[in-house]
Amino acid sequence: MWLTDEQLALQDTVARLLAKEPDDLWPKLCEIGAAGLAIPEEYGGSGATLTELQIVLEQLGRTLAPVPLLGTAIAAEAVLSTGNTEACRRLLPGIAAGGIATWCPPTEKYVLDADRAEVLLVGVGGLLYEMRPNQARVEPLTTMDESRRLATVTIDEPTGLIGPYDEGRVRGFALSALAAEQVGTADRCLEMTVEYAKQRVQFGRPIGGFQAVKHRLADMHVLVETARSAAYDTDHPVEAKVYCSEALGRVAAEMVQLHGGIAITWEHDAQRYFKRAHGAAFLFGHPAEHLRAYQVRG
């Protein structure tokens, strides 16, 4: 995929920051403007596009960074989709500065970062409401993927109406953003597997030298690159989510197979990436649900 010099610089900056693994990662990301990337300048953001956000999310996916950028960026898009200038001026500068918000559509069983969000953007019947956590029942969930914070959100009666919003636009934004994150995770799975294949010796030679292993690594590479192309084609977000979920699932499974037993030990990172692959597939609709919807539409 072709990137501009500015986009490459952004990619490099985020990669360098993540390589240092700071304990206060979220504030550091906010300092370089990650939280406000896709927010217009007039509301305190950088005025960048979804592509720049995807570049950052891809890097976060590589490291399974437990930061709330994905959920917060989607929440900001929900506010923008209302066209309510007053709400944008009131909410978006705080989000761009690092405030945590999350989008709560009625169809989502698992809500990103709801247990630490300061604002809940609740979508009901084509309307968007601004609520606080103490106005809802927020229950943190214990999931296999410890790097992703999820919660259930129960609301008796939505309050704080912002106005009508474009749920289709927001969902498409969410699917494209998540797909880019999945690409980063898949890319790191491939990278770890190649590194292991160079080091693991069997029958007196690294297993990466065996033709059968080479073919499997090549197949993983093709899956990663085609998934990247799909993710950054933001005109087709549903297709991107389906393909990237399937690609990540297959790459993660191959990673486990080629690592062998060590991949399922707590000490090795492979099991963490395998769990992320399966957990991410369920966010914003499992691939099977999207495919069934296609069949219904004919």
PDB file of C-alpha atoms in Angstrom:
ATOM      1  CA  MET A   1       0.000   0.000   0.000  1.00  0.00           C
ATOM      2  CA  TRP A   2       1.300   3.427  -0.958  1.00  0.00           C
ATOM      3  CA  LEU A   3       1.630   5.995   1.839  1.00  0.00           C
ATOM      4  CA  THR A   4       2.583   9.659   1.688  1.00  0.00           C
ATOM      5  CA  ASP A   5       5.705  10.952   3.416  1.00  0.00           C
ATOM      6  CA  GLU A   6       3.531  12.415   6.175  1.00  0.00           C
ATOM      7  CA  GLN A   7       1.738   9.108   6.693  1.00  0.00           C
ATOM      8  CA  LEU A   8       5.035   7.216   6.812  1.00  0.00           C
ATOM      9  CA  ALA A   9       6.303   9.691   9.413  1.00  0.00           C
ATOM     10  CA  LEU A  10       3.168   9.111  11.498  1.00  0.00           C
ATOM     11  CA  GLN A  11       3.603   5.351  11.209  1.00  0.00           C
ATOM     12  CA  ASP A  12       7.245   5.602  12.290  1.00  0.00           C
ATOM     13  CA  THR A  13       6.469   7.918  15.219  1.00  0.00           C
ATOM     14  CA  VAL A  14       3.826   5.587  16.626  1.00  0.00           C
ATOM     15  CA  ALA A  15       5.993   2.502  16.085  1.00  0.00           C
ATOM     16  CA  ARG A  16       8.889   4.120  17.954  1.00  0.00           C
ATOM     17  CA  LEU A  17       6.631   5.134  20.818  1.00  0.00           C
ATOM     18  CA  LEU A  18       5.199   1.632  21.138  1.00  0.00           C
ATOM     19  CA  ALA A  19       8.678   0.092  21.027  1.00  0.00           C
ATOM     20  CA  LYS A  20       9.527   1.962  24.238  1.00  0.00           C
ATOM     21  CA  GLU A  21       6.466   0.397  25.932  1.00  0.00           C
ATOM     22  CA  PRO A  22       5.797   3.312  28.314  1.00  0.00           C
ATOM     23  CA  ASP A  23       3.498   2.624  31.237  1.00  0.00           C
ATOM     24  CA  ASP A  24       1.573   5.807  30.490  1.00  0.00           C
ATOM     25  CA  LEU A  25       0.997   4.924  26.831  1.00  0.00           C
ATOM     26  CA  TRP A  26      -2.385   6.612  26.396  1.00  0.00           C
ATOM     27  CA  PRO A  27      -1.199  10.064  27.555  1.00  0.00           C
ATOM     28  CA  LYS A  28       1.846   9.700  25.313  1.00  0.00           C
ATOM     29  CA  LEU A  29      -0.334   8.879  22.320  1.00  0.00           C
ATOM     30  CA  CYS A  30      -2.536  11.863  23.113  1.00  0.00           C
ATOM     31  CA  GLU A  31       0.543  14.093  23.238  1.00  0.00           C
ATOM     32  CA  ILE A  32       1.329  13.247  19.614  1.00  0.00           C
ATOM     33  CA  GLY A  33      -2.289  13.877  18.619  1.00  0.00           C
ATOM     34  CA  ALA A  34      -3.524  10.311  18.130  1.00  0.00           C
ATOM     35  CA  ALA A  35      -6.775  10.846  20.046  1.00  0.00           C
ATOM     36  CA  GLY A  36      -7.847  13.693  17.789  1.00  0.00           C
ATOM     37  CA  LEU A  37      -6.566  12.458  14.444  1.00  0.00           C
ATOM     38  CA  ALA A  38      -9.953  12.111  12.740  1.00  0.00           C
ATOM     39  CA  ILE A  39     -11.522  15.093  14.531  1.00  0.00           C
ATOM     40  CA  PRO A  40     -11.693  18.375  12.562  1.00  0.00           C
ATOM     41  CA  GLU A  41      -9.314  21.142  13.592  1.00  0.00           C
ATOM     42  CA  GLU A  42     -12.202  23.421  14.514  1.00  0.00           C
ATOM     43  CA  TYR A  43     -13.073  20.982  17.314  1.00  0.00           C
ATOM     44  CA  GLY A  44      -9.545  20.558  18.652  1.00  0.00           C
ATOM     45  CA  GLY A  45      -8.412  17.688  16.451  1.00  0.00           C
ATOM     46  CA  SER A  46      -5.852  17.252  13.693  1.00  0.00           C
ATOM     47  CA  GLY A  47      -8.308  17.230  10.815  1.00  0.00           C
ATOM     48  CA  ALA A  48      -6.786  14.070   9.353  1.00  0.00           C
ATOM     49  CA  THR A  49      -8.669  11.295   7.587  1.00  0.00           C
ATOM     50  CA  LEU A  50      -9.737   7.792   8.512  1.00  0.00           C
ATOM     51  CA  THR A  51      -6.607   6.521   6.749  1.00  0.00           C
ATOM     52  CA  GLU A  52      -4.306   8.254   9.243  1.00  0.00           C
ATOM     53  CA  LEU A  53      -6.321   6.791  12.100  1.00  0.00           C
ATOM     54  CA  GLN A  54      -6.018   3.353  10.505  1.00  0.00           C
ATOM     55  CA  ILE A  55      -2.247   3.738  10.297  1.00  0.00           C
ATOM     56  CA  VAL A  56      -2.097   4.317  14.054  1.00  0.00           C
ATOM     57  CA  LEU A  57      -4.545   1.501  14.808  1.00  0.00           C
ATOM     58  CA  GLU A  58      -2.527  -0.919  12.692  1.00  0.00           C
ATOM     59  CA  GLN A  59       0.513  -0.203  14.852  1.00  0.00           C
ATOM     60  CA  LEU A  60      -1.554  -0.614  18.016  1.00  0.00           C
ATOM     61  CA  GLY A  61      -2.825  -3.936  16.697  1.00  0.00           C
ATOM     62  CA  ARG A  62       0.741  -5.148  16.283  1.00  0.00           C
ATOM     63  CA  THR A  63       1.426  -4.677  19.988  1.00  0.00           C
ATOM     64  CA  LEU A  64      -2.061  -5.362  21.392  1.00  0.00           C
ATOM     65  CA  ALA A  65      -1.766  -2.003  23.137  1.00  0.00           C
ATOM     66  CA  PRO A  66      -4.558  -1.728  25.764  1.00  0.00           C
ATOM     67  CA  VAL A  67      -5.522   1.856  24.942  1.00  0.00           C
ATOM     68  CA  PRO A  68      -9.026   3.219  24.201  1.00  0.00           C
ATOM     69  CA  LEU A  69      -8.290   4.790  20.805  1.00  0.00           C
ATOM     70  CA  LEU A  70     -10.571   2.543  18.751  1.00  0.00           C
ATOM     71  CA  GLY A  71     -13.674   3.068  20.879  1.00  0.00           C
ATOM     72  CA  THR A  72     -13.036   6.761  21.433  1.00  0.00           C
ATOM     73  CA  ALA A  73     -12.482   7.473  17.737  1.00  0.00           C
ATOM     74  CA  ILE A  74     -15.759   5.736  16.882  1.00  0.00           C
ATOM     75  CA  ALA A  75     -17.565   7.766  19.548  1.00  0.00           C
ATOM     76  CA  ALA A  76     -16.189  10.976  18.056  1.00  0.00           C
ATOM     77  CA  GLU A  77     -17.435   9.911  14.626  1.00  0.00           C
ATOM     78  CA  ALA A  78     -20.886   9.317  16.104  1.00  0.00           C
ATOM     79  CA  VAL A  79     -20.980  12.890  17.423  1.00  0.00           C
ATOM     80  CA  LEU A  80     -19.761  14.277  14.091  1.00  0.00           C
ATOM     81  CA  SER A  81     -22.438  12.346  12.214  1.00  0.00           C
ATOM     82  CA  THR A  82     -25.191  14.262  14.038  1.00  0.00           C
ATOM     83  CA  GLY A  83     -24.154  17.554  12.480  1.00  0.00           C
ATOM     84  CA  ASN A  84     -24.957  19.171  15.843  1.00  0.00           C
ATOM     85  CA  THR A  85     -22.406  21.978  16.069  1.00  0.00           C
ATOM     86  CA  GLU A  86     -23.091  22.691  19.734  1.00  0.00           C
ATOM     87  CA  ALA A  87     -22.549  19.055  20.715  1.00  0.00           C
ATOM     88  CA  CYS A  88     -19.391  18.867  18.615  1.00  0.00           C
ATOM     89  CA  ARG A  89     -17.964  21.978  20.277  1.00  0.00           C
ATOM     90  CA  ARG A  90     -18.856  20.659  23.713  1.00  0.00           C
ATOM     91  CA  LEU A  91     -17.691  17.051  23.392  1.00  0.00           C
ATOM     92  CA  LEU A  92     -15.012  16.740  20.732  1.00  0.00           C
ATOM     93  CA  PRO A  93     -12.248  18.946  22.215  1.00  0.00           C
ATOM     94  CA  GLY A  94     -12.265  16.784  25.341  1.00  0.00           C
ATOM     95  CA  ILE A  95     -12.073  13.602  23.272  1.00  0.00           C
ATOM     96  CA  ALA A  96      -9.242  15.052  21.163  1.00  0.00           C
ATOM     97  CA  ALA A  97      -7.346  15.827  24.371  1.00  0.00           C
ATOM     98  CA  GLY A  98      -7.632  12.241  25.609  1.00  0.00           C
ATOM     99  CA  GLY A  99     -11.033  12.015  27.253  1.00  0.00           C
ATOM    100  CA  ILE A 100     -12.528   8.543  26.918  1.00  0.00           C
ATOM    101  CA  ALA A 101     -15.892   8.106  25.240  1.00  0.00           C
ATOM    102  CA  THR A 102     -17.585   5.100  23.677  1.00  0.00           C
ATOM    103  CA  TRP A 103     -20.399   4.375  21.246  1.00  0.00           C
ATOM    104  CA  CYS A 104     -23.213   2.173  22.537  1.00  0.00           C
ATOM    105  CA  PRO A 105     -25.444   0.965  19.695  1.00  0.00           C
ATOM    106  CA  PRO A 106     -28.422  -1.164  20.760  1.00  0.00           C
ATOM    107  CA  THR A 107     -27.232  -4.192  18.774  1.00  0.00           C
ATOM    108  CA  GLU A 108     -23.828  -4.423  20.462  1.00  0.00           C
ATOM    109  CA  LYS A 109     -23.538  -6.900  23.312  1.00  0.00           C
ATOM    110  CA  TYR A 110     -19.945  -5.913  24.039  1.00  0.00           C
ATOM    111  CA  VAL A 111     -19.080  -2.218  24.348  1.00  0.00           C
ATOM    112  CA  LEU A 112     -15.497  -1.012  24.062  1.00  0.00           C
ATOM    113  CA  ASP A 113     -14.007   0.634  27.171  1.00  0.00           C
ATOM    114  CA  ALA A 114     -17.405   1.381  28.700  1.00  0.00           C
ATOM    115  CA  ASP A 115     -16.061   0.669  32.187  1.00  0.00           C
ATOM    116  CA  ARG A 116     -13.621   3.585  31.961  1.00  0.00           C
ATOM    117  CA  ALA A 117     -15.518   5.925  29.656  1.00  0.00           C
ATOM    118  CA  GLU A 118     -16.456   9.411  30.788  1.00  0.00           C
ATOM    119  CA  VAL A 119     -19.178   9.720  28.153  1.00  0.00           C
ATOM    120  CA  LEU A 120     -21.513   7.106  26.668  1.00  0.00           C
ATOM    121  CA  LEU A 121     -22.828   7.943  23.193  1.00  0.00           C
ATOM    122  CA  VAL A 122     -25.992   5.871  23.045  1.00  0.00           C
ATOM    123  CA  GLY A 123     -27.609   5.217  19.685  1.00  0.00           C
ATOM    124  CA  VAL A 124     -31.287   4.261  19.771  1.00  0.00           C
ATOM    125  CA  GLY A 125     -33.722   4.363  16.867  1.00  0.00           C
ATOM    126  CA  GLY A 126     -31.511   6.581  14.736  1.00  0.00           C
ATOM    127  CA  LEU A 127     -31.039   9.083  17.578  1.00  0.00           C
ATOM    128  CA  LEU A 128     -27.854   9.738  19.542  1.00  0.00           C
ATOM    129  CA  TYR A 129     -27.909  10.443  23.274  1.00  0.00           C
ATOM    130  CA  GLU A 130     -25.159  11.717  25.550  1.00  0.00           C
ATOM    131  CA  MET A 131     -25.127   9.895  28.868  1.00  0.00           C
ATOM    132  CA  ARG A 132     -22.794   9.465  31.827  1.00  0.00           C
ATOM    133  CA  PRO A 133     -21.763   6.077  33.224  1.00  0.00           C
ATOM    134  CA  ASN A 134     -23.762   6.682  36.413  1.00  0.00           C
ATOM    135  CA  GLN A 135     -26.919   6.903  34.286  1.00  0.00           C
ATOM    136  CA  ALA A 136     -26.520   3.327  33.082  1.00  0.00           C
ATOM    137  CA  ARG A 137     -25.560  -0.101  34.406  1.00  0.00           C
ATOM    138  CA  VAL A 138     -22.039  -0.770  33.195  1.00  0.00           C
ATOM    139  CA  GLU A 139     -20.645  -4.219  33.965  1.00  0.00           C
ATOM    140  CA  PRO A 140     -17.016  -4.994  33.045  1.00  0.00           C
ATOM    141  CA  LEU A 141     -16.528  -8.344  31.343  1.00  0.00           C
ATOM    142  CA  THR A 142     -13.782 -10.881  31.878  1.00  0.00           C
ATOM    143  CA  THR A 143     -12.797 -12.139  28.441  1.00  0.00           C
ATOM    144  CA  MET A 144     -10.065 -14.320  26.981  1.00  0.00           C
ATOM    145  CA  ASP A 145      -8.388 -11.274  25.461  1.00  0.00           C
ATOM    146  CA  GLU A 146      -6.985  -9.412  28.444  1.00  0.00           C
ATOM    147  CA  SER A 147      -5.700  -6.600  26.227  1.00  0.00           C
ATOM    148  CA  ARG A 148      -9.227  -5.506  25.242  1.00  0.00           C
ATOM    149  CA  ARG A 149     -11.550  -3.911  27.809  1.00  0.00           C
ATOM    150  CA  LEU A 150     -15.198  -4.718  27.188  1.00  0.00           C
ATOM    151  CA  ALA A 151     -18.355  -4.193  29.198  1.00  0.00           C
ATOM    152  CA  THR A 152     -22.089  -4.624  28.945  1.00  0.00           C
ATOM    153  CA  VAL A 153     -24.171  -1.455  29.103  1.00  0.00           C
ATOM    154  CA  THR A 154     -27.808  -1.559  30.193  1.00  0.00           C
ATOM    155  CA  ILE A 155     -29.937   1.565  29.827  1.00  0.00           C
ATOM    156  CA  ASP A 156     -33.509   1.815  31.046  1.00  0.00           C
ATOM    157  CA  GLU A 157     -34.361   5.102  29.362  1.00  0.00           C
ATOM    158  CA  PRO A 158     -31.924   7.133  27.227  1.00  0.00           C
ATOM    159  CA  THR A 159     -31.527  10.787  28.163  1.00  0.00           C
ATOM    160  CA  GLY A 160     -29.496  13.728  26.922  1.00  0.00           C
ATOM    161  CA  LEU A 161     -30.664  13.758  23.303  1.00  0.00           C
ATOM    162  CA  ILE A 162     -28.117  15.156  20.851  1.00  0.00           C
ATOM    163  CA  GLY A 163     -30.183  14.487  17.746  1.00  0.00           C
ATOM    164  CA  PRO A 164     -30.490  12.188  14.730  1.00  0.00           C
ATOM    165  CA  TYR A 165     -27.267  10.512  13.658  1.00  0.00           C
ATOM    166  CA  ASP A 166     -26.026   8.394  10.766  1.00  0.00           C
ATOM    167  CA  GLU A 167     -25.645   4.925  12.261  1.00  0.00           C
ATOM    168  CA  GLY A 168     -24.606   3.420   8.926  1.00  0.00           C
ATOM    169  CA  ARG A 169     -21.771   5.917   8.590  1.00  0.00           C
ATOM    170  CA  VAL A 170     -20.579   5.272  12.137  1.00  0.00           C
ATOM    171  CA  ARG A 171     -20.739   1.499  11.752  1.00  0.00           C
ATOM    172  CA  GLY A 172     -18.799   1.680   8.497  1.00  0.00           C
ATOM    173  CA  PHE A 173     -16.178   3.836  10.213  1.00  0.00           C
ATOM    174  CA  ALA A 174     -15.972   1.307  13.059  1.00  0.00           C
ATOM    175  CA  LEU A 175     -15.562  -1.653  10.707  1.00  0.00           C
ATOM    176  CA  SER A 176     -12.804   0.040   8.694  1.00  0.00           C
ATOM    177  CA  ALA A 177     -10.967   1.107  11.840  1.00  0.00           C
ATOM    178  CA  LEU A 178     -11.177  -2.356  13.387  1.00  0.00           C
ATOM    179  CA  ALA A 179     -10.050  -3.985  10.130  1.00  0.00           C
ATOM    180  CA  ALA A 180      -6.853  -1.918  10.164  1.00  0.00           C
ATOM    181  CA  GLU A 181      -6.172  -2.965  13.737  1.00  0.00           C
ATOM    182  CA  GLN A 182      -6.691  -6.603  12.736  1.00  0.00           C
ATOM    183  CA  VAL A 183      -4.141  -6.196   9.940  1.00  0.00           C
ATOM    184  CA  GLY A 184      -1.549  -5.028  12.449  1.00  0.00           C
ATOM    185  CA  THR A 185      -2.231  -8.041  14.642  1.00  0.00           C
ATOM    186  CA  ALA A 186      -1.966 -10.413  11.674  1.00  0.00           C
ATOM    187  CA  ASP A 187       1.266  -8.782  10.529  1.00  0.00           C
ATOM    188  CA  ARG A 188       2.834  -9.297  13.939  1.00  0.00           C
ATOM    189  CA  CYS A 189       1.669 -12.947  13.981  1.00  0.00           C
ATOM    190  CA  LEU A 190       3.469 -13.460  10.676  1.00  0.00           C
ATOM    191  CA  GLU A 191       6.566 -11.657  11.917  1.00  0.00           C
ATOM    192  CA  MET A 192       6.774 -13.778  15.074  1.00  0.00           C
ATOM    193  CA  THR A 193       6.331 -16.960  13.059  1.00  0.00           C
ATOM    194  CA  VAL A 194       9.082 -16.055  10.590  1.00  0.00           C
ATOM    195  CA  GLU A 195      11.427 -15.249  13.487  1.00  0.00           C
ATOM    196  CA  TYR A 196      10.642 -18.583  15.140  1.00  0.00           C
ATOM    197  CA  ALA A 197      11.076 -20.519  11.882  1.00  0.00           C
ATOM    198  CA  LYS A 198      14.591 -19.089  11.561  1.00  0.00           C
ATOM    199  CA  GLN A 199      15.523 -20.112  15.114  1.00  0.00           C
ATOM    200  CA  ARG A 200      13.806 -23.476  15.600  1.00  0.00           C
ATOM    201  CA  VAL A 201      16.125 -26.277  14.498  1.00  0.00           C
ATOM    202  CA  GLN A 202      14.792 -29.675  13.447  1.00  0.00           C
ATOM    203  CA  PHE A 203      16.767 -32.444  11.745  1.00  0.00           C
ATOM    204  CA  GLY A 204      19.850 -30.272  11.916  1.00  0.00           C
ATOM    205  CA  ARG A 205      18.449 -27.197  10.129  1.00  0.00           C
ATOM    206  CA  PRO A 206      16.056 -24.296  10.846  1.00  0.00           C
ATOM    207  CA  ILE A 207      12.478 -25.287  10.081  1.00  0.00           C
ATOM    208  CA  GLY A 208      12.149 -22.180   7.935  1.00  0.00           C
ATOM    209  CA  GLY A 209      14.370 -23.917   5.401  1.00  0.00           C
ATOM    210  CA  PHE A 210      11.849 -26.665   4.723  1.00  0.00           C
ATOM    211  CA  GLN A 211       9.755 -26.110   1.612  1.00  0.00           C
ATOM    212  CA  ALA A 212       6.470 -27.019   3.287  1.00  0.00           C
ATOM    213  CA  VAL A 213       7.059 -24.384   5.977  1.00  0.00           C
ATOM    214  CA  LYS A 214       8.096 -21.817   3.368  1.00  0.00           C
ATOM    215  CA  HIS A 215       4.833 -22.370   1.525  1.00  0.00           C
ATOM    216  CA  ARG A 216       2.798 -21.866   4.678  1.00  0.00           C
ATOM    217  CA  LEU A 217       4.682 -18.686   5.545  1.00  0.00           C
ATOM    218  CA  ALA A 218       4.122 -17.418   2.006  1.00  0.00           C
ATOM    219  CA  ASP A 219       0.399 -18.094   2.337  1.00  0.00           C
ATOM    220  CA  MET A 220       0.365 -16.145   5.607  1.00  0.00           C
ATOM    221  CA  HIS A 221       2.127 -13.252   3.895  1.00  0.00           C
ATOM    222  CA  VAL A 222      -0.459 -13.191   1.101  1.00  0.00           C
ATOM    223  CA  LEU A 223      -3.277 -13.140   3.656  1.00  0.00           C
ATOM    224  CA  VAL A 224      -1.721 -10.209   5.521  1.00  0.00           C
ATOM    225  CA  GLU A 225      -1.125  -8.126   2.409  1.00  0.00           C
ATOM    226  CA  THR A 226      -4.549  -8.774   0.892  1.00  0.00           C
ATOM    227  CA  ALA A 227      -6.144  -7.977   4.249  1.00  0.00           C
ATOM    228  CA  ARG A 228      -4.244  -4.693   4.330  1.00  0.00           C
ATOM    229  CA  SER A 229      -5.574  -3.797   0.888  1.00  0.00           C
ATOM    230  CA  ALA A 230      -9.110  -4.644   2.000  1.00  0.00           C
ATOM    231  CA  ALA A 231      -8.850  -2.666   5.248  1.00  0.00           C
ATOM    232  CA  TYR A 232      -7.707   0.548   3.592  1.00  0.00           C
ATOM    233  CA  ASP A 233     -10.458   0.357   0.975  1.00  0.00           C
ATOM    234  CA  THR A 234     -12.790   2.358   3.183  1.00  0.00           C
ATOM    235  CA  ASP A 235     -15.568   2.355   0.586  1.00  0.00           C
ATOM    236  CA  HIS A 236     -16.272  -1.294   1.456  1.00  0.00           C
ATOM    237  CA  PRO A 237     -16.107  -1.552   5.262  1.00  0.00           C
ATOM    238  CA  VAL A 238     -18.278  -4.647   5.637  1.00  0.00           C
ATOM    239  CA  GLU A 239     -16.205  -6.601   3.155  1.00  0.00           C
ATOM    240  CA  ALA A 240     -13.062  -5.398   4.932  1.00  0.00           C
ATOM    241  CA  LYS A 241     -14.299  -6.583   8.334  1.00  0.00           C
ATOM    242  CA  VAL A 242     -15.267  -9.996   6.978  1.00  0.00           C
ATOM    243  CA  TYR A 243     -12.022 -10.533   5.088  1.00  0.00           C
ATOM    244  CA  CYS A 244      -9.703  -9.158   7.773  1.00  0.00           C
ATOM    245  CA  SER A 245     -11.395 -11.239  10.473  1.00  0.00           C
ATOM    246  CA  GLU A 246     -11.019 -14.399   8.405  1.00  0.00           C
ATOM    247  CA  ALA A 247      -7.441 -13.553   7.425  1.00  0.00           C
ATOM    248  CA  LEU A 248      -6.377 -12.817  10.991  1.00  0.00           C
ATOM    249  CA  GLY A 249      -8.026 -16.003  12.220  1.00  0.00           C
ATOM    250  CA  ARG A 250      -6.165 -18.111   9.665  1.00  0.00           C
ATOM    251  CA  VAL A 251      -2.823 -16.373  10.198  1.00  0.00           C
ATOM    252  CA  ALA A 252      -3.122 -16.722  13.979  1.00  0.00           C
ATOM    253  CA  ALA A 253      -4.005 -20.408  13.635  1.00  0.00           C
ATOM    254  CA  GLU A 254      -0.997 -21.001  11.375  1.00  0.00           C
ATOM    255  CA  MET A 255       1.189 -19.161  13.876  1.00  0.00           C
ATOM    256  CA  VAL A 256       0.120 -21.563  16.610  1.00  0.00           C
ATOM    257  CA  GLN A 257       0.607 -24.599  14.363  1.00  0.00           C
ATOM    258  CA  LEU A 258       4.101 -23.597  13.267  1.00  0.00           C
ATOM    259  CA  HIS A 259       5.204 -22.670  16.780  1.00  0.00           C
ATOM    260  CA  GLY A 260       3.982 -25.964  18.196  1.00  0.00           C
ATOM    261  CA  GLY A 261       3.302 -26.492  21.889  1.00  0.00           C
ATOM    262  CA  ILE A 262       5.144 -23.372  23.030  1.00  0.00           C
ATOM    263  CA  ALA A 263       2.428 -21.234  21.416  1.00  0.00           C
ATOM    264  CA  ILE A 264      -0.174 -22.238  23.988  1.00  0.00           C
ATOM    265  CA  THR A 265       1.956 -21.561  27.054  1.00  0.00           C
ATOM    266  CA  TRP A 266       1.254 -18.492  29.182  1.00  0.00           C
ATOM    267  CA  GLU A 267       4.865 -17.386  28.808  1.00  0.00           C
ATOM    268  CA  HIS A 268       4.656 -16.972  25.035  1.00  0.00           C
ATOM    269  CA  ASP A 269       2.939 -14.066  23.276  1.00  0.00           C
ATOM    270  CA  ALA A 270       1.411 -16.301  20.598  1.00  0.00           C
ATOM    271  CA  GLN A 271      -1.539 -17.227  22.797  1.00  0.00           C
ATOM    272  CA  ARG A 272      -2.319 -13.548  23.375  1.00  0.00           C
ATOM    273  CA  TYR A 273      -2.483 -12.864  19.640  1.00  0.00           C
ATOM    274  CA  PHE A 274      -4.574 -15.970  19.033  1.00  0.00           C
ATOM    275  CA  LYS A 275      -7.093 -14.755  21.614  1.00  0.00           C
ATOM    276  CA  ARG A 276      -7.178 -11.273  20.081  1.00  0.00           C
ATOM    277  CA  ALA A 277      -7.861 -12.807  16.664  1.00  0.00           C
ATOM    278  CA  HIS A 278     -10.940 -14.626  17.897  1.00  0.00           C
ATOM    279  CA  GLY A 279     -12.202 -11.780  20.093  1.00  0.00           C
ATOM    280  CA  ALA A 280     -11.866  -9.130  17.384  1.00  0.00           C
ATOM    281  CA  ALA A 281     -13.935 -11.211  14.973  1.00  0.00           C
ATOM    282  CA  PHE A 282     -17.003 -10.739  17.185  1.00  0.00           C
ATOM    283  CA  LEU A 283     -16.796  -6.941  17.469  1.00  0.00           C
ATOM    284  CA  PHE A 284     -19.391  -5.035  15.411  1.00  0.00           C
ATOM    285  CA  GLY A 285     -20.801  -8.241  13.992  1.00  0.00           C
ATOM    286  CA  HIS A 286     -19.220 -11.640  13.398  1.00  0.00           C
ATOM    287  CA  PRO A 287     -18.271 -12.328   9.751  1.00  0.00           C
ATOM    288  CA  ALA A 288     -20.989 -14.984   9.559  1.00  0.00           C
ATOM    289  CA  GLU A 289     -23.612 -12.382  10.550  1.00  0.00           C
ATOM    290  CA  HIS A 290     -22.460  -9.996   7.840  1.00  0.00           C
ATOM    291  CA  LEU A 291     -22.483 -12.774   5.243  1.00  0.00           C
ATOM    292  CA  ARG A 292     -26.003 -13.808   6.245  1.00  0.00           C
ATOM    293  CA  ALA A 293     -27.113 -10.200   5.835  1.00  0.00           C
ATOM    294  CA  TYR A 294     -25.695 -10.246   2.311  1.00  0.00           C
ATOM    295  CA  GLN A 295     -27.688 -13.377   1.526  1.00  0.00           C
ATOM    296  CA  VAL A 296     -30.899 -11.812   2.813  1.00  0.00           C
ATOM    297  CA  ARG A 297     -30.361  -8.732   0.658  1.00  0.00           C
ATOM    298  CA  GLY A 298     -29.819 -11.043  -2.315  1.00  0.00           C
TER     299      GLY A 298
END
